[in-house]
């Protein structure tokens, strides 16, 4: 966050350089914390895609090298499947009933999948433009809040009136389970252009390591109302399509995962909504990108003996289902 924050988003070249710098000490540290040695490992799992190709290449090259040197099997994992398994991992005591609907909401994804027995997936709907997390990040950037925008807007939204600004919900032609967030982003841009916010935006940009109290000091009520209304609209869009998907496939569970799943407003809305099936979220620490979810998805493949060979390559646009 420190590296990318000042540019208002992830810079691919910096991301792969940071991966290169961090990967060896991070893996060493993880082994130490787990009190494990290389000989204790059954396999090495690595993300093969989707994602930034430079970062994927660093992980894949390192994973292959360990496998070659230690004579371990290699397992390739889809990043999105990892997000779904973050939830399954935590419910091992009370397994989640399938079929399930999985709503994966992150900076790069807003996808609805049917999860069937044996972990096969069918795409039910996806965003046609921006991902929900991307909309959070763009709105935050536009208004002078830092990067990533999601956690900041999430913390400020309870200080505003969620009904103050009326945004129209996206009405999708064709697949009714698809999402669109670009209209909402444009509506926020128009709202901003109709007012002179230069001074408050500048005041926010000047803040160094701000606390919530600092943000509140330089953010008038009207802007807090906008943030609250924006968040309410995003949550409504996500919830209503998740509910329709669950109904359509007769889901026995709803899984919500990805960075945006750590949103407190979304969690509260999902718990109080009258879903016909139980709703599962990962603990916030496992909602955003992490390695445990990749290991969890790989575990199923390990049991099946679904190993990759050293021809495994990075696939920036890898799809699930
Ligand atoms: O899953 P993730 O860590 O990385 C991707 O695979 O994209 O998700 C990051 C995204 C960012 O867009 C960030 O703004 C958003 O998740 N995010 C949130 C919250 N925490 C992270 N969005 C809304 N509310 C949050 N609390
Ligand atoms: Zn992710």
Short mmCIF file of N, CA and C in Angstrom, two decimals, residues 192-289:
data_model
loop_
_atom_site.label_atom_id
_atom_site.label_comp_id
_atom_site.label_asym_id
_atom_site.label_seq_id
_atom_site.Cartn_x
_atom_site.Cartn_y
_atom_site.Cartn_z
N UNK A 192 -19.89 15.69 -8.26
CA UNK A 192 -18.69 16.42 -7.85
C UNK A 192 -18.51 17.68 -8.69
N UNK A 193 -18.75 17.54 -10.01
CA UNK A 193 -18.56 18.69 -10.91
C UNK A 193 -19.57 19.81 -10.66
N UNK A 194 -20.75 19.43 -10.14
CA UNK A 194 -21.79 20.43 -9.89
C UNK A 194 -21.48 21.28 -8.65
N UNK A 195 -20.48 20.86 -7.88
CA UNK A 195 -20.11 21.60 -6.67
C UNK A 195 -18.64 22.00 -6.75
N UNK A 196 -18.27 23.02 -5.98
CA UNK A 196 -16.85 23.35 -5.97
C UNK A 196 -16.19 22.68 -4.76
N UNK A 197 -15.55 21.56 -5.03
CA UNK A 197 -14.97 20.79 -3.92
C UNK A 197 -13.46 20.93 -3.87
N UNK A 198 -12.91 21.86 -4.69
CA UNK A 198 -11.46 21.96 -4.81
C UNK A 198 -10.76 22.06 -3.46
N UNK A 199 -11.30 22.91 -2.57
CA UNK A 199 -10.60 23.15 -1.30
C UNK A 199 -10.62 21.93 -0.38
N UNK A 200 -11.81 21.29 -0.29
CA UNK A 200 -11.85 20.12 0.60
C UNK A 200 -11.01 18.97 0.06
N UNK A 201 -11.00 18.80 -1.29
CA UNK A 201 -10.20 17.73 -1.89
C UNK A 201 -8.72 17.99 -1.63
N UNK A 202 -8.32 19.25 -1.82
CA UNK A 202 -6.92 19.62 -1.58
C UNK A 202 -6.53 19.37 -0.11
N UNK A 203 -7.43 19.73 0.80
CA UNK A 203 -7.16 19.52 2.24
C UNK A 203 -6.97 18.04 2.53
N UNK A 204 -7.75 17.20 1.86
CA UNK A 204 -7.61 15.75 2.10
C UNK A 204 -6.29 15.23 1.53
N UNK A 205 -5.94 15.76 0.36
CA UNK A 205 -4.69 15.28 -0.28
C UNK A 205 -3.45 15.63 0.53
N UNK A 206 -3.56 16.69 1.35
CA UNK A 206 -2.42 17.14 2.15
C UNK A 206 -2.19 16.26 3.38
N UNK A 207 -3.20 15.48 3.77
CA UNK A 207 -3.09 14.70 5.01
C UNK A 207 -2.02 13.62 4.90
N UNK A 208 -1.27 13.44 5.99
CA UNK A 208 -0.24 12.39 6.06
C UNK A 208 -0.73 11.32 7.03
N UNK A 209 -0.78 10.09 6.59
CA UNK A 209 -1.24 8.97 7.43
C UNK A 209 -2.48 9.33 8.24
N UNK A 210 -3.57 9.75 7.58
CA UNK A 210 -4.73 10.25 8.33
C UNK A 210 -5.47 9.16 9.10
N UNK A 211 -6.01 9.57 10.24
CA UNK A 211 -6.92 8.70 11.00
C UNK A 211 -8.33 9.05 10.53
N UNK A 212 -9.32 8.30 11.00
CA UNK A 212 -10.70 8.60 10.63
C UNK A 212 -11.09 10.00 11.11
N UNK A 213 -10.61 10.36 12.31
CA UNK A 213 -10.92 11.70 12.85
C UNK A 213 -10.36 12.79 11.92
N UNK A 214 -9.16 12.55 11.35
CA UNK A 214 -8.56 13.52 10.41
C UNK A 214 -9.42 13.64 9.15
N UNK A 215 -9.87 12.50 8.61
CA UNK A 215 -10.71 12.55 7.41
C UNK A 215 -11.99 13.32 7.70
N UNK A 216 -12.56 13.04 8.87
CA UNK A 216 -13.85 13.68 9.22
C UNK A 216 -13.69 15.19 9.36
N UNK A 217 -12.53 15.62 9.82
CA UNK A 217 -12.27 17.06 10.01
C UNK A 217 -12.31 17.81 8.68
N UNK A 218 -11.88 17.16 7.59
CA UNK A 218 -11.79 17.87 6.30
C UNK A 218 -12.86 17.38 5.30
N UNK A 219 -13.88 16.71 5.83
CA UNK A 219 -14.94 16.20 4.93
C UNK A 219 -16.30 16.66 5.42
N UNK A 220 -16.92 17.63 4.70
CA UNK A 220 -18.23 18.13 5.13
C UNK A 220 -19.33 17.07 5.02
N UNK A 221 -20.42 17.35 5.71
CA UNK A 221 -21.56 16.41 5.77
C UNK A 221 -22.06 16.00 4.37
N UNK A 222 -22.11 16.97 3.44
CA UNK A 222 -22.64 16.65 2.10
C UNK A 222 -21.80 15.56 1.43
N UNK A 223 -20.48 15.63 1.61
CA UNK A 223 -19.61 14.62 1.00
C UNK A 223 -19.76 13.28 1.72
N UNK A 224 -19.93 13.32 3.04
CA UNK A 224 -20.17 12.08 3.79
C UNK A 224 -21.48 11.44 3.34
N UNK A 225 -22.48 12.28 3.08
CA UNK A 225 -23.77 11.77 2.58
C UNK A 225 -23.58 11.09 1.22
N UNK A 226 -22.75 11.70 0.38
CA UNK A 226 -22.49 11.12 -0.94
C UNK A 226 -21.85 9.74 -0.78
N UNK A 227 -20.83 9.65 0.08
CA UNK A 227 -20.13 8.38 0.29
C UNK A 227 -21.10 7.31 0.81
N UNK A 228 -21.94 7.71 1.76
CA UNK A 228 -22.90 6.76 2.34
C UNK A 228 -23.88 6.29 1.27
N UNK A 229 -24.32 7.21 0.41
CA UNK A 229 -25.28 6.86 -0.64
C UNK A 229 -24.64 5.98 -1.71
N UNK A 230 -23.37 6.29 -2.04
CA UNK A 230 -22.63 5.47 -2.99
C UNK A 230 -22.53 4.04 -2.45
N UNK A 231 -22.11 3.93 -1.20
CA UNK A 231 -21.94 2.59 -0.61
C UNK A 231 -23.27 1.83 -0.56
N UNK A 232 -24.33 2.53 -0.20
CA UNK A 232 -25.64 1.86 -0.15
C UNK A 232 -26.02 1.31 -1.52
N UNK A 233 -25.76 2.10 -2.58
CA UNK A 233 -26.12 1.67 -3.93
C UNK A 233 -25.31 0.44 -4.35
N UNK A 234 -24.00 0.46 -4.07
CA UNK A 234 -23.16 -0.70 -4.42
C UNK A 234 -23.68 -1.95 -3.71
N UNK A 235 -23.97 -1.81 -2.42
CA UNK A 235 -24.44 -2.96 -1.63
C UNK A 235 -25.76 -3.49 -2.19
N UNK A 236 -26.65 -2.56 -2.54
CA UNK A 236 -27.96 -2.99 -3.09
C UNK A 236 -27.78 -3.76 -4.38
N UNK A 237 -26.89 -3.25 -5.26
CA UNK A 237 -26.63 -3.94 -6.54
C UNK A 237 -26.11 -5.35 -6.28
N UNK A 238 -25.15 -5.45 -5.36
CA UNK A 238 -24.55 -6.76 -5.09
C UNK A 238 -25.57 -7.72 -4.49
N UNK A 239 -26.33 -7.21 -3.51
CA UNK A 239 -27.26 -8.08 -2.79
C UNK A 239 -28.41 -8.56 -3.66
N UNK A 240 -28.94 -7.65 -4.52
CA UNK A 240 -30.11 -8.11 -5.26
C UNK A 240 -29.75 -9.14 -6.31
N UNK A 241 -28.56 -9.01 -6.93
CA UNK A 241 -28.20 -10.03 -7.93
C UNK A 241 -27.77 -11.33 -7.26
N UNK A 242 -27.16 -11.23 -6.09
CA UNK A 242 -26.80 -12.45 -5.35
C UNK A 242 -28.08 -13.20 -4.97
N UNK A 243 -29.10 -12.45 -4.54
CA UNK A 243 -30.37 -13.09 -4.14
C UNK A 243 -31.03 -13.75 -5.35
N UNK A 244 -31.05 -13.06 -6.49
CA UNK A 244 -31.67 -13.65 -7.70
C UNK A 244 -30.92 -14.91 -8.12
N UNK A 245 -29.58 -14.87 -8.04
CA UNK A 245 -28.78 -16.04 -8.43
C UNK A 245 -29.09 -17.23 -7.54
N UNK A 246 -29.16 -16.96 -6.23
CA UNK A 246 -29.42 -18.04 -5.27
C UNK A 246 -30.77 -18.67 -5.56
N UNK A 247 -31.74 -17.81 -5.89
CA UNK A 247 -33.09 -18.30 -6.19
C UNK A 247 -33.08 -19.13 -7.47
N UNK A 248 -32.37 -18.60 -8.48
CA UNK A 248 -32.35 -19.26 -9.80
C UNK A 248 -31.79 -20.69 -9.73
N UNK A 249 -30.75 -20.91 -8.95
CA UNK A 249 -30.14 -22.25 -8.92
C UNK A 249 -30.59 -23.07 -7.70
N UNK A 250 -31.43 -22.50 -6.87
CA UNK A 250 -31.85 -23.21 -5.65
C UNK A 250 -30.66 -23.45 -4.74
N UNK A 251 -29.88 -22.39 -4.51
CA UNK A 251 -28.64 -22.52 -3.73
C UNK A 251 -28.92 -22.88 -2.28
N UNK A 252 -28.03 -23.70 -1.73
CA UNK A 252 -28.15 -24.05 -0.31
C UNK A 252 -27.26 -23.14 0.54
N UNK A 253 -26.38 -22.39 -0.10
CA UNK A 253 -25.51 -21.45 0.62
C UNK A 253 -25.13 -20.30 -0.31
N UNK A 254 -24.80 -19.18 0.31
CA UNK A 254 -24.26 -18.04 -0.44
C UNK A 254 -22.90 -17.69 0.17
N UNK A 255 -21.88 -17.66 -0.71
CA UNK A 255 -20.52 -17.34 -0.28
C UNK A 255 -20.18 -15.95 -0.82
N UNK A 256 -19.71 -15.06 0.03
CA UNK A 256 -19.28 -13.73 -0.44
C UNK A 256 -17.80 -13.59 -0.12
N UNK A 257 -16.99 -13.29 -1.13
CA UNK A 257 -15.55 -13.24 -0.90
C UNK A 257 -14.86 -12.21 -1.78
N UNK A 258 -13.57 -11.97 -1.55
CA UNK A 258 -12.82 -10.93 -2.27
C UNK A 258 -12.70 -9.71 -1.38
N UNK A 259 -11.81 -8.79 -1.74
CA UNK A 259 -11.53 -7.62 -0.91
C UNK A 259 -12.76 -6.87 -0.42
N UNK A 260 -13.75 -6.69 -1.29
CA UNK A 260 -14.94 -5.91 -0.93
C UNK A 260 -15.79 -6.66 0.13
N UNK A 261 -15.57 -7.97 0.25
CA UNK A 261 -16.31 -8.74 1.26
C UNK A 261 -15.92 -8.33 2.68
N UNK A 262 -14.83 -7.57 2.84
CA UNK A 262 -14.52 -7.10 4.19
C UNK A 262 -15.32 -5.85 4.54
N UNK A 263 -16.13 -5.37 3.61
CA UNK A 263 -16.94 -4.16 3.85
C UNK A 263 -17.98 -4.39 4.96
N UNK A 264 -17.92 -3.56 6.00
CA UNK A 264 -18.80 -3.74 7.15
C UNK A 264 -20.27 -3.55 6.76
N UNK A 265 -20.53 -2.58 5.87
CA UNK A 265 -21.90 -2.32 5.43
C UNK A 265 -22.48 -3.50 4.67
N UNK A 266 -21.66 -4.10 3.82
CA UNK A 266 -22.09 -5.26 3.03
C UNK A 266 -22.37 -6.45 3.95
N UNK A 267 -21.52 -6.66 4.92
CA UNK A 267 -21.71 -7.77 5.87
C UNK A 267 -23.00 -7.59 6.66
N UNK A 268 -23.22 -6.36 7.12
CA UNK A 268 -24.43 -6.10 7.91
C UNK A 268 -25.67 -6.30 7.04
N UNK A 269 -25.61 -5.81 5.78
CA UNK A 269 -26.77 -5.93 4.88
C UNK A 269 -27.06 -7.41 4.59
N UNK A 270 -26.00 -8.20 4.39
CA UNK A 270 -26.20 -9.62 4.06
C UNK A 270 -26.77 -10.37 5.25
N UNK A 271 -26.34 -10.00 6.45
CA UNK A 271 -26.84 -10.71 7.64
C UNK A 271 -28.30 -10.34 7.91
N UNK A 272 -28.69 -9.10 7.61
CA UNK A 272 -30.08 -8.72 7.93
C UNK A 272 -31.04 -8.98 6.77
N UNK A 273 -30.50 -9.25 5.56
CA UNK A 273 -31.39 -9.54 4.42
C UNK A 273 -32.00 -10.92 4.64
N UNK A 274 -33.17 -11.09 4.06
CA UNK A 274 -33.86 -12.37 4.25
C UNK A 274 -33.51 -13.36 3.16
N UNK A 275 -32.27 -13.85 3.16
CA UNK A 275 -31.89 -14.83 2.16
C UNK A 275 -32.50 -16.18 2.51
N UNK A 276 -32.81 -16.93 1.46
CA UNK A 276 -33.41 -18.25 1.69
C UNK A 276 -32.38 -19.26 2.19
N UNK A 277 -31.08 -18.89 2.11
CA UNK A 277 -30.03 -19.83 2.53
C UNK A 277 -29.03 -19.08 3.41
N UNK A 278 -28.20 -19.81 4.17
CA UNK A 278 -27.18 -19.12 4.99
C UNK A 278 -26.12 -18.42 4.15
N UNK A 279 -25.61 -17.30 4.67
CA UNK A 279 -24.60 -16.50 3.96
C UNK A 279 -23.27 -16.61 4.70
N UNK A 280 -22.20 -16.85 3.95
CA UNK A 280 -20.87 -17.02 4.56
C UNK A 280 -19.89 -15.99 4.02
N UNK A 281 -19.19 -15.34 4.95
CA UNK A 281 -18.10 -14.41 4.60
C UNK A 281 -16.81 -14.95 5.20
N UNK A 282 -15.64 -14.67 4.58
CA UNK A 282 -14.40 -15.00 5.28
C UNK A 282 -14.15 -13.97 6.37
N UNK A 283 -13.30 -14.30 7.36
CA UNK A 283 -12.90 -13.25 8.31
C UNK A 283 -12.20 -12.17 7.48
N UNK A 284 -12.31 -10.89 7.88
CA UNK A 284 -11.78 -9.81 7.03
C UNK A 284 -10.35 -10.05 6.54
N UNK A 285 -9.49 -10.61 7.38
CA UNK A 285 -8.10 -10.85 6.98
C UNK A 285 -7.97 -11.81 5.81
N UNK A 286 -8.93 -12.70 5.64
CA UNK A 286 -8.88 -13.65 4.53
C UNK A 286 -9.75 -13.19 3.35
N UNK A 287 -10.37 -12.01 3.47
CA UNK A 287 -11.19 -11.48 2.36
C UNK A 287 -10.29 -10.92 1.27
N UNK A 288 -9.31 -10.10 1.68
CA UNK A 288 -8.40 -9.53 0.70
C UNK A 288 -7.37 -10.60 0.31
N UNK A 289 -6.59 -10.29 -0.72
CA UNK A 289 -5.65 -11.28 -1.26
C UNK A 289 -4.74 -11.84 -0.17
#
